[in-house]
Coordinates of C-alpha atoms in Angstrom, one line a residue:
Chain A
X1 CA 0.0 0.0 0.0
X2 CA 1.5 3.3 -1.0
X3 CA 2.4 5.7 1.8
X4 CA 1.3 3.5 4.7
X5 CA 3.6 3.2 7.6
X6 CA 4.5 -0.2 8.7
X7 CA 2.0 -1.1 11.4
X8 CA 3.0 -2.8 14.6
X9 CA 1.6 -6.3 15.0
X10 CA 1.2 -7.3 18.6
X11 CA 0.7 -10.9 19.6
X12 CA -0.8 -11.2 23.1
X13 CA 0.1 -14.5 24.9
X14 CA -1.6 -15.5 28.1
X15 CA -2.5 -15.4 30.9
X16 CA -3.8 -18.8 29.8
X17 CA -1.5 -20.1 27.2
X18 CA -0.3 -23.4 25.7
X19 CA 3.4 -22.9 26.5
X20 CA 3.5 -22.5 30.2
X21 CA 1.4 -23.9 33.0
X22 CA 1.3 -20.8 35.0
X23 CA -0.3 -17.4 34.3
X24 CA 1.4 -14.4 32.9
X25 CA 0.5 -12.0 30.1
X26 CA 3.0 -11.2 27.5
X27 CA 2.8 -8.9 24.5
X28 CA 5.2 -9.6 21.7
X29 CA 5.5 -7.1 18.9
X30 CA 6.5 -9.0 15.7
X31 CA 7.7 -8.1 12.3
X32 CA 6.8 -11.2 10.3
X33 CA 8.0 -14.0 12.5
X34 CA 10.6 -12.0 14.2
X35 CA 10.1 -10.5 17.7
X36 CA 10.8 -6.8 17.9
X37 CA 9.8 -6.0 21.4
X38 CA 8.2 -7.7 24.4
X39 CA 6.4 -6.7 27.6
X40 CA 4.9 -8.5 30.5
X41 CA 2.1 -8.3 33.0
X42 CA 2.0 -10.4 36.2
X43 CA -0.4 -10.6 39.1
X44 CA -2.8 -13.3 38.2
X45 CA -1.8 -15.3 41.2
X46 CA -0.9 -12.4 43.5
X47 CA -1.7 -13.2 47.1
X48 CA -0.7 -10.3 49.2
X49 CA 2.0 -12.2 51.0
X50 CA 4.3 -9.2 51.8
X51 CA 1.4 -7.3 53.3
X52 CA 0.2 -10.4 55.0
X53 CA 3.5 -10.9 56.7
X54 CA 3.2 -7.4 58.3
X55 CA -0.1 -8.6 60.0
X56 CA 1.4 -11.7 61.5
X57 CA 3.9 -12.4 64.3
X58 CA 7.5 -13.4 63.5
X59 CA 6.7 -17.1 63.6
X60 CA 3.4 -17.0 61.6
X61 CA 5.1 -14.9 58.9
X62 CA 7.6 -17.7 58.3
X63 CA 4.9 -20.2 57.5
X64 CA 3.2 -17.7 55.2
X65 CA 6.4 -16.8 53.4
X66 CA 7.2 -20.5 52.9
X67 CA 4.1 -20.6 50.8
X68 CA 5.3 -18.1 48.3
X69 CA 6.5 -20.9 46.2
X70 CA 5.8 -24.6 46.2
X71 CA 9.1 -25.5 44.5
X72 CA 11.6 -23.5 46.5
X73 CA 9.5 -23.2 49.7
X74 CA 12.5 -24.1 52.0
X75 CA 14.6 -21.5 50.3
X76 CA 12.1 -18.8 51.3
X77 CA 11.6 -19.9 54.9
X78 CA 15.4 -20.3 55.3
X79 CA 16.2 -16.9 53.9
X80 CA 13.6 -15.4 56.3
X81 CA 14.7 -17.5 59.3
X82 CA 18.4 -16.5 58.7
X83 CA 17.4 -12.9 58.5
X84 CA 15.3 -12.9 61.7
X85 CA 18.0 -14.8 63.5
X86 CA 20.5 -12.2 62.5
X87 CA 18.2 -9.4 63.8
X88 CA 17.7 -11.3 67.1
X89 CA 21.4 -12.1 67.4
X90 CA 20.5 -15.8 68.0
X91 CA 21.9 -18.1 65.3
X92 CA 20.6 -21.6 64.8
X93 CA 22.9 -24.4 66.1
X94 CA 25.3 -26.0 63.7
X95 CA 23.3 -29.3 63.3
X96 CA 20.2 -27.3 62.4
X97 CA 22.2 -25.3 59.9
X98 CA 23.6 -28.5 58.3
X99 CA 20.0 -30.0 58.0
X100 CA 18.8 -26.8 56.5
X101 CA 21.6 -26.9 53.9
X102 CA 20.9 -30.6 53.1
X103 CA 17.2 -29.6 52.4
X104 CA 18.2 -26.7 50.3
X105 CA 20.3 -28.9 48.1
X106 CA 17.6 -31.6 47.9
X107 CA 15.3 -28.8 46.9
X108 CA 17.7 -27.7 44.2
X109 CA 17.8 -31.3 42.9
X110 CA 14.1 -31.6 42.5
X111 CA 13.7 -28.0 41.2
X112 CA 16.3 -28.4 38.5
X113 CA 14.9 -31.9 37.5
X114 CA 11.4 -30.4 37.3
X115 CA 12.9 -27.8 35.0
X116 CA 14.7 -30.3 32.8
X117 CA 11.3 -32.0 32.3
X118 CA 9.5 -28.8 31.5
X119 CA 12.1 -27.6 29.2
X120 CA 12.3 -31.0 27.4
X121 CA 8.5 -30.8 27.1
X122 CA 8.8 -27.4 25.5
X123 CA 11.4 -28.7 23.1
X124 CA 9.0 -31.5 22.1
X125 CA 11.1 -34.2 23.9
X126 CA 8.4 -36.0 25.9
X127 CA 10.5 -39.0 26.8
X128 CA 13.0 -36.9 28.7
X129 CA 10.2 -35.1 30.3
X130 CA 8.7 -38.4 31.6
X131 CA 12.1 -39.7 32.8
X132 CA 13.1 -36.6 34.7
X133 CA 9.8 -36.3 36.4
X134 CA 9.7 -39.9 37.3
X135 CA 13.2 -39.7 38.7
X136 CA 12.4 -36.5 40.6
X137 CA 10.0 -38.6 42.7
X138 CA 13.0 -40.0 44.4
X139 CA 13.8 -36.6 45.9
X140 CA 10.1 -36.0 46.7
X141 CA 10.0 -39.4 48.6
X142 CA 13.1 -38.5 50.6
X143 CA 11.5 -35.1 51.6
X144 CA 8.2 -36.8 52.4
X145 CA 9.8 -39.4 54.6
X146 CA 11.8 -36.6 56.3
X147 CA 9.1 -34.1 57.0
X148 CA 5.8 -35.7 56.1
X149 CA 5.3 -33.3 53.2
X150 CA 6.3 -33.3 49.6
X151 CA 6.2 -29.6 49.4
X152 CA 6.2 -26.9 52.1
X153 CA 8.2 -29.2 54.4
X154 CA 7.9 -26.7 57.2
X155 CA 11.2 -27.9 58.5
X156 CA 12.4 -24.5 59.9
X157 CA 11.8 -22.9 63.2
X158 CA 13.1 -19.5 64.2
X159 CA 16.3 -20.7 65.9
X160 CA 16.6 -24.2 64.4
X161 CA 14.8 -27.0 62.7
X162 CA 12.0 -29.3 63.7
X163 CA 13.3 -32.6 62.4
X164 CA 16.4 -34.5 63.0
X165 CA 18.2 -36.7 60.5
X166 CA 18.8 -40.2 61.9
X167 CA 21.2 -42.8 60.5
X168 CA 18.3 -44.7 58.8
X169 CA 17.2 -41.5 57.0
X170 CA 20.8 -40.7 56.0
X171 CA 21.1 -44.1 54.5
X172 CA 17.9 -43.7 52.4
X173 CA 19.1 -40.3 51.2
X174 CA 22.4 -41.8 50.2
X175 CA 20.7 -44.6 48.3
X176 CA 18.5 -42.0 46.5
X177 CA 21.5 -39.9 45.6
X178 CA 23.3 -42.9 44.1
X179 CA 20.3 -43.6 41.9
X180 CA 20.0 -39.9 40.9
X181 CA 23.6 -39.5 40.1
X182 CA 23.4 -42.3 37.6
X183 CA 20.3 -40.7 36.0
X184 CA 22.1 -37.4 35.8
X185 CA 24.8 -38.9 33.8
X186 CA 22.1 -40.2 31.5
X187 CA 20.5 -36.8 31.1
X188 CA 23.8 -35.2 30.4
X189 CA 24.4 -37.8 27.6
X190 CA 21.0 -37.0 26.0
X191 CA 21.4 -33.2 26.3
X192 CA 24.8 -33.3 24.7
X193 CA 24.2 -35.9 22.0
X194 CA 20.6 -36.0 20.8
X195 CA 20.6 -34.3 17.5
X196 CA 17.0 -33.1 17.5
X197 CA 17.4 -31.8 21.0
X198 CA 20.6 -29.9 20.1
X199 CA 18.8 -28.3 17.2
X200 CA 16.2 -26.9 19.5
X201 CA 18.6 -25.6 22.1
X202 CA 22.0 -24.7 20.6
X203 CA 22.3 -21.0 19.7
X204 CA 18.8 -20.3 21.0
X205 CA 18.1 -17.5 23.5
X206 CA 21.8 -16.7 23.7
X207 CA 22.8 -14.2 26.3
X208 CA 26.4 -13.0 26.2
X209 CA 28.4 -12.4 29.3
X210 CA 28.2 -8.6 28.9
X211 CA 24.4 -8.8 28.4
X212 CA 23.9 -11.0 31.4
X213 CA 26.0 -8.6 33.5
X214 CA 24.1 -5.6 32.2
X215 CA 20.6 -7.2 32.7
X216 CA 21.6 -8.3 36.2
X217 CA 20.8 -11.9 35.4
X218 CA 21.3 -14.3 38.3
X219 CA 21.3 -18.0 39.1
X220 CA 22.0 -20.7 36.5
X221 CA 21.0 -18.3 33.7
X222 CA 23.8 -15.9 34.6
X223 CA 26.3 -18.8 35.2
X224 CA 25.5 -20.3 31.8
X225 CA 26.6 -17.0 30.3
X226 CA 29.8 -17.1 32.2
X227 CA 28.9 -14.6 35.0
X228 CA 30.2 -16.0 38.3
X229 CA 27.3 -15.2 40.6
X230 CA 26.5 -17.8 43.2
X231 CA 25.7 -16.6 46.7
X232 CA 26.8 -20.0 48.1
X233 CA 30.3 -19.1 47.0
X234 CA 30.1 -15.3 47.1
X235 CA 28.5 -14.8 50.4
X236 CA 28.5 -18.2 52.2
X237 CA 25.6 -18.7 54.6
X238 CA 24.7 -21.8 56.8
X239 CA 27.7 -24.2 56.5
X240 CA 28.7 -23.4 52.9
X241 CA 32.1 -22.4 54.2
X242 CA 32.9 -25.8 55.7
X243 CA 31.0 -27.7 53.0
X244 CA 31.5 -25.6 49.9
X245 CA 30.2 -26.1 46.4
X246 CA 32.2 -25.4 43.3
X247 CA 30.7 -22.8 41.0
X248 CA 29.6 -24.2 37.6
X249 CA 30.1 -21.8 34.7
X250 CA 29.2 -22.0 31.1
X251 CA 30.5 -19.7 28.3
X252 CA 28.1 -19.6 25.4
X253 CA 24.9 -18.6 27.3
X254 CA 22.5 -20.4 25.0
X255 CA 19.7 -22.8 26.1
X256 CA 21.9 -25.8 25.6
X257 CA 24.5 -24.4 28.1
X258 CA 21.7 -23.7 30.6
X259 CA 20.8 -27.4 30.4
X260 CA 24.4 -28.4 30.9
X261 CA 25.0 -25.9 33.8
X262 CA 21.9 -27.0 35.7
X263 CA 22.7 -30.7 35.4
X264 CA 26.3 -30.1 36.4
X265 CA 25.1 -28.1 39.4
X266 CA 23.1 -31.2 40.5
X267 CA 26.3 -33.2 40.6
X268 CA 27.6 -30.5 43.0
X269 CA 24.5 -30.7 45.1
X270 CA 24.8 -34.5 45.3
X271 CA 28.5 -34.1 46.4
X272 CA 27.7 -31.5 49.0
X273 CA 24.8 -33.5 50.5
X274 CA 27.1 -36.5 50.8
X275 CA 29.7 -34.4 52.5
X276 CA 27.2 -33.0 54.9
X277 CA 25.8 -36.4 55.8
X278 CA 29.3 -37.6 56.5
X279 CA 30.2 -34.6 58.6
X280 CA 26.9 -33.8 60.3
X281 CA 27.7 -31.8 63.4
X282 CA 26.4 -33.2 66.7
X283 CA 24.3 -31.1 69.1
X284 CA 21.0 -29.4 69.6
X285 CA 18.4 -28.8 66.9
X286 CA 17.0 -25.6 68.3
X287 CA 17.8 -22.7 70.6
X288 CA 15.4 -20.6 72.7
X289 CA 14.1 -17.8 70.5
X290 CA 12.6 -14.5 71.7
X291 CA 9.1 -13.4 70.8
X292 CA 10.1 -9.8 70.2
X293 CA 12.8 -9.0 67.8
X294 CA 15.1 -6.0 68.5
X295 CA 14.6 -3.0 66.3
X296 CA 16.7 -3.1 63.1
X297 CA 16.9 -3.9 59.4
X298 CA 18.6 -6.7 57.8
X299 CA 19.2 -8.1 54.3
X300 CA 19.2 -11.9 53.9
X301 CA 20.3 -13.5 50.6
X302 CA 20.5 -17.1 49.7
X303 CA 21.0 -19.0 46.5
X304 CA 17.6 -20.5 45.6
X305 CA 17.4 -22.9 42.7
X306 CA 16.6 -20.1 40.3
X307 CA 19.2 -17.7 41.6
X308 CA 19.8 -15.2 44.4
X309 CA 16.8 -14.7 46.6
X310 CA 16.7 -11.4 48.4
X311 CA 14.9 -10.6 51.6
X312 CA 14.8 -7.2 53.3
X313 CA 13.4 -7.5 56.8
X314 CA 12.6 -4.6 59.1
X315 CA 11.7 -4.9 62.8
X316 CA 10.4 -2.2 65.0
X317 CA 11.1 -4.1 68.2
X318 CA 7.7 -5.7 68.4
X319 CA 6.1 -9.1 67.7
X320 CA 5.4 -8.4 64.1
X321 CA 7.7 -7.5 61.2
X322 CA 7.2 -4.0 60.0
X323 CA 8.2 -4.8 56.5
X324 CA 9.3 -7.9 54.6
X325 CA 10.4 -7.3 51.1
X326 CA 11.0 -10.3 48.9
X327 CA 12.7 -10.1 45.5
X328 CA 12.6 -13.5 43.9
X329 CA 15.1 -14.6 41.3
X330 CA 12.5 -15.0 38.6
X331 CA 11.6 -11.3 38.6
X332 CA 15.2 -10.4 38.2
X333 CA 15.6 -12.9 35.3
X334 CA 12.5 -11.9 33.5
X335 CA 14.3 -8.9 32.0
X336 CA 16.6 -11.3 30.2
X337 CA 13.5 -12.9 28.5
X338 CA 12.1 -9.6 27.5
X339 CA 15.3 -8.3 26.1
X340 CA 16.6 -11.8 25.0
X341 CA 13.6 -12.6 22.8
X342 CA 14.0 -9.6 20.6
X343 CA 15.3 -10.7 17.2
X344 CA 14.3 -14.3 17.7
X345 CA 11.6 -16.2 15.9
X346 CA 8.3 -16.2 17.7
X347 CA 8.4 -20.0 17.8
X348 CA 11.5 -19.9 19.9
X349 CA 9.9 -17.8 22.6
X350 CA 8.5 -20.7 24.7
X351 CA 12.0 -22.2 24.8
X352 CA 13.6 -18.8 25.7
X353 CA 10.9 -18.3 28.4
X354 CA 11.4 -21.7 29.9
X355 CA 15.1 -21.3 29.7
X356 CA 15.1 -19.0 32.8
X357 CA 12.9 -21.6 34.7
X358 CA 10.3 -18.9 35.4
X359 CA 8.3 -19.2 38.6
X360 CA 5.1 -17.2 38.6
X361 CA 4.0 -17.8 42.1
X362 CA 7.3 -16.4 43.1
X363 CA 6.7 -13.2 41.2
X364 CA 3.2 -12.8 42.3
X365 CA 3.0 -12.3 46.0
X366 CA 0.6 -9.6 46.7
X367 CA -3.0 -9.0 46.2
X368 CA -6.1 -10.3 44.5
X369 CA -9.2 -8.3 44.4
X370 CA -12.6 -9.8 43.9
X371 CA -15.1 -7.1 43.2
X372 CA -18.7 -7.6 43.8
X373 CA -21.2 -4.8 43.1
X374 CA -21.1 -2.3 45.9
X375 CA -18.5 -4.2 47.9
X376 CA -14.9 -5.0 47.7
X377 CA -13.0 -7.8 49.2
X378 CA -9.3 -8.5 49.2
X379 CA -7.9 -11.9 49.8
Chain B
X1 CA 37.3 -8.9 50.2
X2 CA 33.9 -7.5 51.2
X3 CA 35.5 -4.5 52.8
X4 CA 37.5 -3.7 49.7
X5 CA 34.4 -3.9 47.6
X6 CA 32.5 -1.6 49.9
X7 CA 35.4 0.9 49.9
X8 CA 35.5 0.8 46.1
X9 CA 31.8 1.4 45.9
X10 CA 32.0 4.2 48.3
X11 CA 34.7 6.0 46.3
X12 CA 32.5 5.8 43.2
X13 CA 29.7 7.8 44.8
X14 CA 31.9 10.1 46.9
X15 CA 30.4 13.6 47.4
X16 CA 27.0 12.4 46.0
X17 CA 25.4 11.4 49.2
X18 CA 24.2 13.1 52.4
X19 CA 25.3 10.6 55.1
X20 CA 26.3 7.0 55.6
X21 CA 25.8 4.2 58.1
X22 CA 27.0 0.6 58.3
X23 CA 24.0 -1.4 59.6
X24 CA 25.8 -4.7 59.1
X25 CA 29.4 -5.7 58.4
X26 CA 28.7 -6.4 54.7
X27 CA 26.5 -3.3 54.2
X28 CA 26.7 0.4 53.7
X29 CA 23.5 2.5 53.7
X30 CA 23.8 5.9 52.0
X31 CA 21.1 8.5 52.6
X32 CA 20.7 10.6 49.4
X33 CA 18.5 13.3 48.0
X34 CA 16.2 12.3 45.2
X35 CA 18.2 14.6 42.9
X36 CA 21.4 12.6 43.7
X37 CA 19.8 9.2 42.7
X38 CA 20.7 9.1 39.1
X39 CA 24.3 10.3 39.8
X40 CA 24.8 7.6 42.4
X41 CA 23.2 4.8 40.6
X42 CA 24.9 5.9 37.4
X43 CA 28.3 5.9 39.0
X44 CA 27.8 2.4 40.4
X45 CA 26.4 1.0 37.1
X46 CA 29.1 2.7 35.0
X47 CA 31.8 1.0 37.0
X48 CA 29.9 -2.2 37.0
X49 CA 29.9 -2.3 40.7
X50 CA 27.6 -5.3 41.2
X51 CA 24.0 -5.1 40.1
X52 CA 20.7 -3.5 41.2
X53 CA 19.3 -6.4 43.2
X54 CA 16.0 -4.9 44.4
X55 CA 14.1 -1.7 45.1
X56 CA 12.4 -1.8 48.5
X57 CA 9.6 0.6 49.3
X58 CA 9.1 1.6 52.9
X59 CA 6.2 3.5 54.4
X60 CA 7.0 5.3 57.7
X61 CA 3.3 5.9 58.3
X62 CA 1.0 8.9 58.1
X63 CA 2.4 10.5 61.2
X64 CA 6.0 10.6 60.0
X65 CA 4.6 11.6 56.5
X66 CA 7.5 9.9 54.8
X67 CA 8.1 7.2 52.2
X68 CA 11.4 5.7 51.5
X69 CA 12.8 3.9 48.5
X70 CA 15.8 1.7 49.0
X71 CA 18.0 0.8 46.0
X72 CA 20.0 -2.3 46.9
X73 CA 23.2 -2.8 44.9
X74 CA 24.8 -6.2 45.5
X75 CA 28.4 -7.1 44.6
X76 CA 29.4 -10.5 45.9
X77 CA 28.6 -10.3 49.6
X78 CA 28.7 -6.5 49.7
X79 CA 25.5 -4.5 49.6
X80 CA 25.3 -0.8 49.1
X81 CA 21.8 0.7 49.7
X82 CA 20.8 4.1 48.4
X83 CA 18.1 5.5 50.6
X84 CA 15.8 8.2 49.2
X85 CA 13.3 9.8 51.4
X86 CA 10.2 11.5 49.9
X87 CA 7.2 13.3 51.4
X88 CA 4.2 11.0 51.6
X89 CA 1.9 13.4 49.8
X90 CA 4.2 14.0 46.9
X91 CA 6.6 11.1 46.5
X92 CA 8.7 11.6 43.4
X93 CA 12.0 10.1 42.4
X94 CA 13.8 10.1 39.1
X95 CA 13.7 6.9 37.2
X96 CA 16.9 4.9 36.9
X97 CA 15.8 3.0 33.8
X98 CA 17.9 5.2 31.5
X99 CA 21.0 3.9 33.4
X100 CA 19.7 0.5 34.4
X101 CA 17.1 -0.6 31.9
X102 CA 16.2 -3.8 33.9
X103 CA 14.9 -1.6 36.7
X104 CA 11.7 -1.2 34.9
X105 CA 9.9 -4.1 36.6
X106 CA 11.1 -2.9 40.0
X107 CA 9.9 0.6 39.4
X108 CA 6.5 -0.6 38.2
X109 CA 6.1 -2.5 41.4
X110 CA 7.2 0.5 43.5
X111 CA 4.8 2.8 41.8
X112 CA 1.7 0.7 42.1
X113 CA 2.4 -0.6 45.6
X114 CA 3.5 2.7 47.2
X115 CA 2.2 5.4 44.9
X116 CA 5.7 6.6 44.3
X117 CA 6.2 8.4 41.0
X118 CA 9.3 7.3 39.1
X119 CA 9.7 10.3 36.8
X120 CA 10.6 9.3 33.3
X121 CA 10.1 5.6 33.7
X122 CA 9.6 4.0 30.3
X123 CA 6.6 1.9 31.2
X124 CA 4.3 3.2 34.0
X125 CA 1.6 0.5 33.6
X126 CA 0.7 -1.8 36.5
X127 CA 2.7 -4.9 36.8
X128 CA 0.9 -6.9 39.5
X129 CA -2.3 -5.2 40.4
X130 CA -5.4 -5.8 38.3
X131 CA -6.9 -3.3 35.9
X132 CA -10.0 -2.8 38.2
X133 CA -7.9 -1.9 41.2
X134 CA -9.0 1.5 42.5
X135 CA -6.8 4.4 41.5
X136 CA -4.9 6.0 44.3
X137 CA -5.0 3.0 46.6
X138 CA -1.6 1.7 47.4
X139 CA -1.7 -1.7 49.1
X140 CA 1.7 -1.6 50.8
X141 CA 1.2 1.7 52.5
X142 CA 0.6 1.4 56.2
X143 CA -2.8 3.0 56.1
X144 CA -4.1 0.3 53.7
X145 CA -5.9 -2.1 55.9
X146 CA -6.5 -5.6 54.6
X147 CA -10.2 -6.1 54.9
X148 CA -11.2 -9.2 56.9
X149 CA -12.0 -12.2 54.7
X150 CA -15.7 -12.9 54.2
X151 CA -17.0 -15.1 57.0
X152 CA -17.1 -18.8 56.3
X153 CA -20.6 -20.1 55.6
X154 CA -22.2 -21.6 58.7
X155 CA -22.4 -25.4 58.8

């Protein structure tokens, strides 16, 4: 058509969409099949958790925060507990810290395996999806036998943990790890050798080191691009100083490298859990913890499966927190999707999205309004 | 290591802040004026001193009449926080998105939850709150009271 300007063509995706099982709304502007810009809208599962924490006492808030995410629930409650313990000046005893760390690494195992399955599914590789989800049940069974729950293990207390790890349980964990390690070798072989899989992942969603730095990417996404960011190494908490992990770095920053980095990280998790079980400190599980926390502000950061989890906690000296700010790794990494999808084919977007292992319940923490005529309720 | 990083960061923003405190061993808090925000954030970003990890909004309540925005920059274990205080009835800060494009999601959250205006932010739309959420109601302000949930139906 003469004289017409090129019109923008916007493709809305979500909140219900075929690619992901969780709700978010994306708008991709495309030129033909190529993405030229992207924007996002969250909130479809916002629950008001930050506000809710202000209306609960220190202990109740921990149970609420644990429910931010079903996958990395222990990461949330541990980040919070470490922060509150810092404010109170009452650290958890070493044995409790070791048990927390074992759980964190078990959680990383099942979280990354869940992701391997989801990403394989997005790539059209259903067999790997089925395998990794079946094998993941090994971890879920361990967690269930330990705490009674598959998710939201509720293992933390302020000032310690609820459950001890006996020799029988340690044995069953070790058996589970032996099995998983074997399976991880198998996944690694598929990821590196299967031709159709490589075609869907190699060179897709590439983020260079400089881009990852500039976008502030964190977690496995950053490490696959060669950015050495891992709070377990950079700012060790719990017993990560005595029982360290080696940072796993990739260089190319494409989807394939993210697979490799995540699977390699699991070998590290397996190793550190074995070391912890071998050197589990003796002693108490809990210490006496005050109801009121002295006035102050603290920042507590831990490496959740998806990257650095950030907690800012403010106490006014009372029984309730004044403010709990949670910045989850997915929110930080979403920028890499929005920027990273530009220039790619629209068909690659689901893979780029799942490459960061997005977690929507992590992003959405705040408020859902149900409006009825003449009346408003917030839940 | 952490001390060296903090000292480095502090040198970058020298003369651009009002006062400083060290609330924890790995942290420095810098109180700044809103007008100093882009200079400080720009200096840290240009030198690639860590990354903007989060923006925390704080409401000090109607009596104090102040809102605060905390810009947390994390570099390894070190954290430098830029603290900007604003009057509660007219909270305005300059946007840092021109310097740190990835801050857009953080700023959208700060704006809708606290009613802070990030002047010049590229995308002022809501991020989490629904379209029908009432204008001018900011859920993370202290005077927003969460209504009690509807009573459970009687058995």
